[in-house]
Amino acid sequence: MASYRITLLPGDGIGPEIMAIAVQVLKRIGEKFSITFEFQEALVGGAAIDATGEPLPAATLETCKQSDSVLLAAIGGYKWDTLPRHQRPETGLLALRAGLGLFANLRPATILPQLVDASSLKREIVEGVDIMVVRELTGGIYFGQPRGVVETETGEKRGFNTMVYSESEIDRIGRVAFETAQKRRKKLCSVDKANVLEVSQLWRDRITVLAADYPDVELTHMYVDNAAMQLVRNPKQFDTIVTGNLFGDILSDAAAMLTGSIGMLPSASLSSARPGLYEPVHGSAPDIAGQDKANPLAQILSAAMMLRYDLNEAAAADAIEQAVVKVLDQGYRTGDIMSDGMIAVGCQGMGEAILAAIG
Ligand code: NAD
């Protein structure tokens, strides 16, 4: 019987509610597929700040490193928004990504047929959209040095950050993207701002060189402003998109919204070895925390991605994804994806429906 050590990071807001459901689902899947999970819970984000004063305690990072995979819910909330930057929940998340060497963020934006009408775009634009955004996660302007705010001679403050990519950083994310495209429809669009930024020109040059190793993948390049436009004009033209940290942050959220609900979207962050980090795209939704209103499906689908990418348990991942489709077919909806004639359920109710669908 396969056995895996999984670190659970429930975090803040709706995090503990949706994590509890995902754990129930994993236990049920484990029974069906003869998989044992050894779960260990650790602190991150606001919960960690309250308990230890730091958003990512050293013990949490160590626990994560010693596990086969890490499942995170969400971090953050109003309570910690005024703390100095190094003590904010988001700083803990950035440190976790850096500490685990998670340089590749995979964010699928797939429209499920049952939820086409939840999108704010017209049915004919979004029906059939199936995009994977591969975002570079540990480089670029979010980590580049120098950075800071200085006071100039006139007494005016000046803020600055540095957008930087080395060839090796571009190559490793590029290879993940080409390999991801190979498993999909073999189309890769690299997004940059090469008409203005030197760092983007280097990005474009390296991705073009890499393409020679993947002759089966059709490579195109697009400027980020055009990509933002094309995502809402004709999203079906995209299969796999690869881009840097800042552009990826923005474009993956835009792609997410094509699907109608942020409560449906999982993500995977990978390094060159296990463990990867799996988490919903959404935040901690403090506005609905503790009210049994959260949609747990993004968390459940993140657990499915974990089974597929880190644990190589594709059949178990398929079973979870099929259960999600089944409950949507049965008409169960949380508030964020509710439409006329559907059956309203809360976080718990959705979890029960998924468990019943798994059988
Ligand atoms: P958010 O994603 O938490 O919420 C945006 C909106 O979507 C809210 O109206 C919320 O109720 C709704 N929503 C989100 N997830 C939902 C779900 N599963 N089911 C139903 N509705 C859902 O983004 P925000 O409001 O900008 O941020 C709230 C906090 O989360 C902030 O502290 C922010 O820093 C943090 N955050 C964390 C992450 C992360 O953990 N990776 C990501 C984004 C934001």
XYZ file of C-alpha atoms and ligand atoms in Angstrom:
403
model
C 0.000 0.000 0.000
C 1.409 3.387 -1.013
C 1.974 5.774 1.875
C 2.650 9.503 1.758
C 3.533 12.201 4.271
C 1.437 15.260 3.555
C 1.931 18.610 5.280
C -1.325 20.532 5.673
C -1.209 24.324 5.938
C -4.797 25.446 6.639
C -3.789 29.097 7.174
C -6.412 31.788 7.737
C -9.988 32.836 6.975
C -11.880 30.101 5.122
C -8.642 28.061 4.985
C -9.391 25.691 7.897
C -12.984 25.079 6.633
C -12.005 24.084 3.103
C -8.945 22.160 4.258
C -11.094 20.005 6.559
C -13.230 19.020 3.565
C -10.200 18.253 1.371
C -8.767 16.007 4.093
C -12.055 14.068 4.297
C -11.963 13.644 0.521
C -8.338 12.439 0.554
C -9.125 9.927 3.325
C -12.046 8.550 1.339
C -9.938 8.370 -1.838
C -7.202 6.655 0.170
C -9.634 3.913 1.228
C -10.738 3.367 -2.363
C -7.279 3.358 -3.918
C -5.274 1.725 -1.103
C -3.290 4.868 -0.316
C -2.319 5.848 3.229
C -1.833 9.517 4.036
C 0.129 10.584 7.059
C -1.077 14.153 7.643
C 0.831 16.695 9.686
C -0.499 20.188 10.215
C 1.755 23.262 10.393
C 1.341 27.009 10.850
C 1.672 29.642 8.143
C 0.367 33.169 7.521
C -1.687 35.030 10.101
C -2.203 31.915 12.221
C 1.585 31.571 12.471
C 2.033 35.278 13.266
C -0.440 34.982 16.143
C 1.255 31.883 17.548
C 4.943 32.662 16.936
C 5.296 36.246 15.690
C 6.503 35.072 12.264
C 4.516 34.296 9.100
C 6.694 31.269 8.250
C 8.224 29.637 11.340
C 11.405 27.639 10.610
C 9.654 24.517 11.933
C 6.960 24.831 9.264
C 9.471 25.013 6.425
C 11.346 22.035 7.847
C 8.139 19.979 8.152
C 7.263 20.838 4.547
C 10.715 19.864 3.283
C 10.416 16.471 4.931
C 7.084 15.620 3.378
C 6.108 14.126 0.035
C 3.789 17.006 -0.712
C 2.306 20.170 0.785
C -1.346 21.180 0.641
C -2.047 24.827 1.475
C -5.450 26.507 1.852
C -5.066 30.301 2.027
C -3.437 32.976 4.150
C -4.122 36.581 5.083
C -6.796 38.819 6.521
C -7.602 42.359 7.628
C -6.147 41.747 11.087
C -2.563 41.502 9.794
C -2.756 44.063 6.955
C -1.108 46.865 8.945
C 1.904 44.901 10.190
C 5.366 45.740 8.769
C 5.989 43.960 5.452
C 8.340 41.298 6.864
C 5.619 40.217 9.292
C 2.720 40.066 6.833
C 1.081 36.746 5.956
C 2.017 37.181 2.254
C 5.696 37.384 3.223
C 5.309 33.898 4.704
C 3.917 32.592 1.426
C 6.730 34.131 -0.620
C 9.279 32.668 1.816
C 7.630 29.243 1.573
C 7.828 29.309 -2.247
C 11.460 30.411 -2.121
C 12.337 27.942 0.665
C 10.959 24.998 -1.309
C 12.518 26.257 -4.562
C 9.088 26.377 -6.227
C 9.949 28.146 -9.456
C 7.019 26.962 -11.593
C 3.385 27.799 -10.923
C 0.816 25.895 -12.956
C -2.643 27.422 -13.043
C -5.293 25.716 -15.114
C -8.274 27.813 -16.226
C -10.796 25.342 -17.557
C -14.449 26.103 -18.155
C -16.630 23.265 -16.972
C -19.712 22.995 -19.228
C -22.011 23.187 -16.174
C -20.587 26.588 -15.210
C -20.389 28.369 -18.571
C -23.097 30.794 -17.483
C -21.156 31.741 -14.322
C -18.609 33.546 -16.514
C -18.996 37.277 -16.996
C -18.171 36.792 -20.690
C -20.551 35.540 -23.370
C -21.109 31.806 -23.685
C -19.671 31.684 -27.247
C -16.435 33.333 -26.070
C -15.768 31.070 -23.084
C -17.338 27.723 -23.967
C -14.518 25.178 -24.322
C -11.767 27.381 -22.835
C -8.960 25.204 -21.474
C -5.799 27.184 -20.671
C -2.760 26.385 -18.546
C -0.769 29.379 -17.353
C 2.817 28.507 -16.396
C 4.130 31.384 -14.288
C 7.711 31.821 -13.115
C 7.453 32.105 -9.360
C 10.760 32.764 -7.604
C 12.395 35.399 -9.798
C 11.583 38.592 -11.647
C 10.555 41.848 -10.060
C 9.093 40.266 -6.894
C 12.554 39.124 -5.791
C 14.991 41.292 -7.777
C 17.567 43.458 -6.005
C 18.014 46.342 -5.456
C 14.609 47.283 -4.125
C 13.363 49.785 -1.621
C 12.123 53.284 -0.893
C 14.722 56.030 -0.436
C 14.470 59.704 0.307
C 16.015 61.899 -2.392
C 17.924 65.130 -1.804
C 14.740 67.144 -2.212
C 13.063 65.139 0.548
C 10.796 63.353 -1.912
C 10.554 59.591 -1.515
C 11.440 57.304 -4.426
C 10.392 53.642 -4.639
C 12.091 51.116 -6.903
C 12.209 47.423 -7.757
C 14.315 45.453 -10.215
C 13.009 43.079 -12.866
C 15.743 40.528 -13.431
C 15.991 37.085 -15.068
C 19.087 35.016 -15.725
C 19.361 32.595 -18.643
C 19.208 29.573 -16.338
C 16.040 30.866 -14.643
C 14.373 31.360 -18.032
C 15.512 27.953 -19.263
C 14.144 25.974 -16.323
C 10.681 27.574 -16.441
C 10.756 27.358 -20.238
C 11.374 23.619 -20.107
C 8.506 23.084 -17.649
C 6.265 25.032 -20.020
C 7.289 23.135 -23.167
C 6.834 19.816 -21.340
C 3.425 20.937 -20.053
C 2.399 21.929 -23.590
C 3.543 18.530 -24.860
C 1.013 16.878 -22.514
C -1.737 19.209 -23.753
C -2.541 20.543 -27.239
C 1.127 21.292 -28.022
C 0.759 25.048 -28.358
C 2.874 27.392 -26.238
C 2.519 31.171 -26.133
C 5.358 33.006 -24.375
C 4.280 36.383 -22.991
C 6.732 39.250 -22.432
C 7.286 42.968 -23.011
C 10.320 42.614 -25.286
C 9.502 45.836 -27.147
C 10.321 47.857 -23.997
C 12.254 45.723 -21.490
C 15.747 44.255 -21.984
C 14.954 41.504 -19.491
C 12.019 40.523 -21.699
C 14.201 40.463 -24.829
C 16.504 37.976 -23.096
C 13.405 35.966 -22.087
C 12.201 35.877 -25.701
C 15.643 34.921 -27.053
C 16.069 32.022 -24.604
C 12.547 30.647 -25.108
C 13.174 30.741 -28.875
C 16.441 28.787 -28.446
C 14.712 26.186 -26.237
C 12.019 25.628 -28.860
C 14.533 23.669 -30.959
C 14.399 20.892 -28.327
C 10.599 20.638 -28.605
C 9.851 20.465 -32.346
C 6.374 19.043 -31.677
C 5.321 22.235 -29.810
C 4.167 25.266 -31.795
C 5.711 28.368 -30.139
C 4.357 31.902 -30.449
C 5.312 35.118 -28.643
C 2.944 37.844 -27.473
C 3.379 41.184 -25.681
C 1.711 41.232 -22.292
C -0.682 44.091 -23.096
C -1.937 42.216 -26.157
C -2.168 38.987 -24.142
C -4.423 40.716 -21.591
C -6.648 41.858 -24.463
C -6.679 38.501 -26.253
C -7.578 36.646 -23.045
C -10.914 38.437 -22.896
C -11.404 38.794 -26.687
C -10.647 35.247 -27.854
C -9.402 33.045 -25.001
C -9.850 29.832 -26.983
C -6.736 30.671 -29.053
C -4.581 29.784 -26.008
C -3.432 26.363 -24.863
C -0.342 26.802 -22.639
C 0.991 30.258 -21.699
C 4.423 30.813 -20.146
C 5.432 34.103 -18.588
C 7.404 35.777 -15.798
C 6.352 36.371 -12.223
C 4.650 39.788 -12.481
C 2.911 39.256 -15.836
C 1.903 35.753 -14.734
C 0.390 37.029 -11.511
C -1.908 39.358 -13.439
C -2.695 37.167 -16.471
C -3.444 34.073 -14.413
C -6.043 36.035 -12.426
C -7.583 37.324 -15.663
C -7.651 33.763 -17.044
C -9.190 32.611 -13.763
C -12.076 35.003 -14.099
C -12.983 33.590 -17.530
C -14.195 30.574 -15.609
C -16.658 32.555 -13.520
C -15.601 31.604 -10.047
C -12.325 31.863 -8.283
C -13.711 29.248 -5.864
C -13.222 26.541 -8.535
C -9.565 26.978 -9.433
C -6.641 24.911 -8.150
C -2.922 25.508 -8.661
C 0.362 23.659 -8.382
C 3.781 25.097 -7.620
C 6.657 22.835 -8.523
C 10.416 22.644 -8.075
C 12.695 20.164 -9.766
C 11.902 17.579 -7.038
C 9.160 16.834 -4.481
C 7.516 18.338 -2.506
C 5.415 20.657 -4.588
C 2.871 23.044 -3.080
C -0.799 22.752 -3.998
C -3.310 25.479 -3.216
C -6.483 27.119 -4.465
C -6.012 30.263 -6.515
C -8.311 32.270 -4.243
C -7.360 33.973 -0.998
C -8.637 33.528 2.529
C -12.006 35.240 1.805
C -12.283 36.848 5.268
C -15.701 38.265 4.277
C -17.277 34.784 4.378
C -14.991 32.991 6.853
C -16.696 30.868 9.498
C -20.121 31.074 7.799
C -20.139 27.740 5.934
C -20.326 29.665 2.639
C -16.940 28.855 1.101
C -16.709 26.766 -2.038
C -14.325 23.899 -1.191
C -13.943 22.691 -4.800
C -10.717 24.609 -5.598
C -9.168 23.068 -2.490
C -10.415 19.608 -3.445
C -9.132 20.040 -7.020
C -5.769 21.190 -5.590
C -5.621 17.879 -3.708
C -6.311 16.126 -7.038
C -3.409 18.021 -8.668
C -1.218 16.948 -5.745
C -2.117 13.309 -6.375
C -1.361 13.702 -10.086
C 1.902 15.699 -10.025
C 3.694 14.883 -6.749
C 2.357 11.436 -5.901
C 1.838 9.979 -9.377
C -1.607 8.684 -8.387
C -3.381 9.614 -11.604
C -6.342 7.258 -11.103
C -7.081 8.749 -7.685
C -6.783 12.277 -9.140
C -9.179 11.337 -11.957
C -11.684 9.992 -9.412
C -11.726 13.307 -7.528
C -12.112 15.340 -10.714
C -14.936 13.086 -11.880
C -16.677 13.488 -8.510
C -16.539 17.289 -8.932
C -18.115 17.065 -12.379
C -20.767 14.685 -11.002
C -21.894 16.957 -8.153
C -22.104 19.887 -10.555
C -24.187 17.713 -12.890
C -26.408 16.867 -9.920
C -26.978 20.611 -9.514
C -25.169 21.305 -6.226
C -23.846 24.868 -6.026
C -22.223 27.036 -3.364
C -23.191 30.731 -3.358
C -20.325 31.854 -5.592
C -21.439 29.609 -8.501
C -25.188 29.601 -7.809
C -27.628 29.998 -10.682
C -31.405 29.603 -11.142
C -32.843 26.165 -10.443
C -29.719 24.781 -8.785
C -29.458 23.263 -5.299
C -27.842 25.670 -2.808
C -25.340 24.076 -0.438
C -22.703 25.387 1.944
C -19.106 24.282 2.332
C -20.077 21.232 4.404
C -22.928 20.274 2.083
C -20.660 20.437 -0.959
C -18.133 18.246 0.854
C -20.818 15.673 1.665
C -21.979 15.657 -1.962
C -18.389 15.017 -3.126
C -17.934 12.170 -0.632
C -21.196 10.618 -1.826
C -20.103 10.988 -5.450
C -16.792 9.238 -4.746
C -18.800 6.461 -3.111
P -10.051 36.442 -1.950
O -9.737 35.487 -3.029
O -9.827 35.976 -0.569
O -11.580 36.894 -2.088
C -12.094 37.580 -3.235
C -13.611 37.348 -3.306
O -13.865 36.000 -3.706
C -14.308 37.526 -1.957
O -15.569 38.090 -2.172
C -14.460 36.116 -1.438
O -15.565 35.935 -0.588
C -14.611 35.307 -2.730
N -14.062 33.958 -2.584
C -12.765 33.614 -2.550
N -12.636 32.303 -2.375
C -13.872 31.791 -2.311
C -14.392 30.486 -2.130
N -13.602 29.395 -1.986
N -15.730 30.320 -2.115
C -16.555 31.368 -2.268
N -16.129 32.628 -2.435
C -14.798 32.843 -2.454
O -9.196 37.757 -2.262
P -9.080 39.117 -1.403
O -10.403 39.457 -0.797
O -8.405 40.056 -2.308
O -8.065 38.771 -0.255
C -8.437 38.351 1.050
C -7.189 37.946 1.813
O -6.593 36.813 1.165
C -6.113 39.032 1.823
O -5.524 39.060 3.096
C -5.119 38.592 0.767
O -3.834 39.041 1.033
C -5.216 37.094 0.909
N -4.838 36.340 -0.304
C -4.191 35.160 -0.089
C -3.859 34.370 -1.177
C -3.187 33.054 -0.895
O -3.287 32.535 0.200
N -2.558 32.454 -1.884
C -4.200 34.751 -2.471
C -4.897 35.948 -2.658
C -5.216 36.735 -1.554
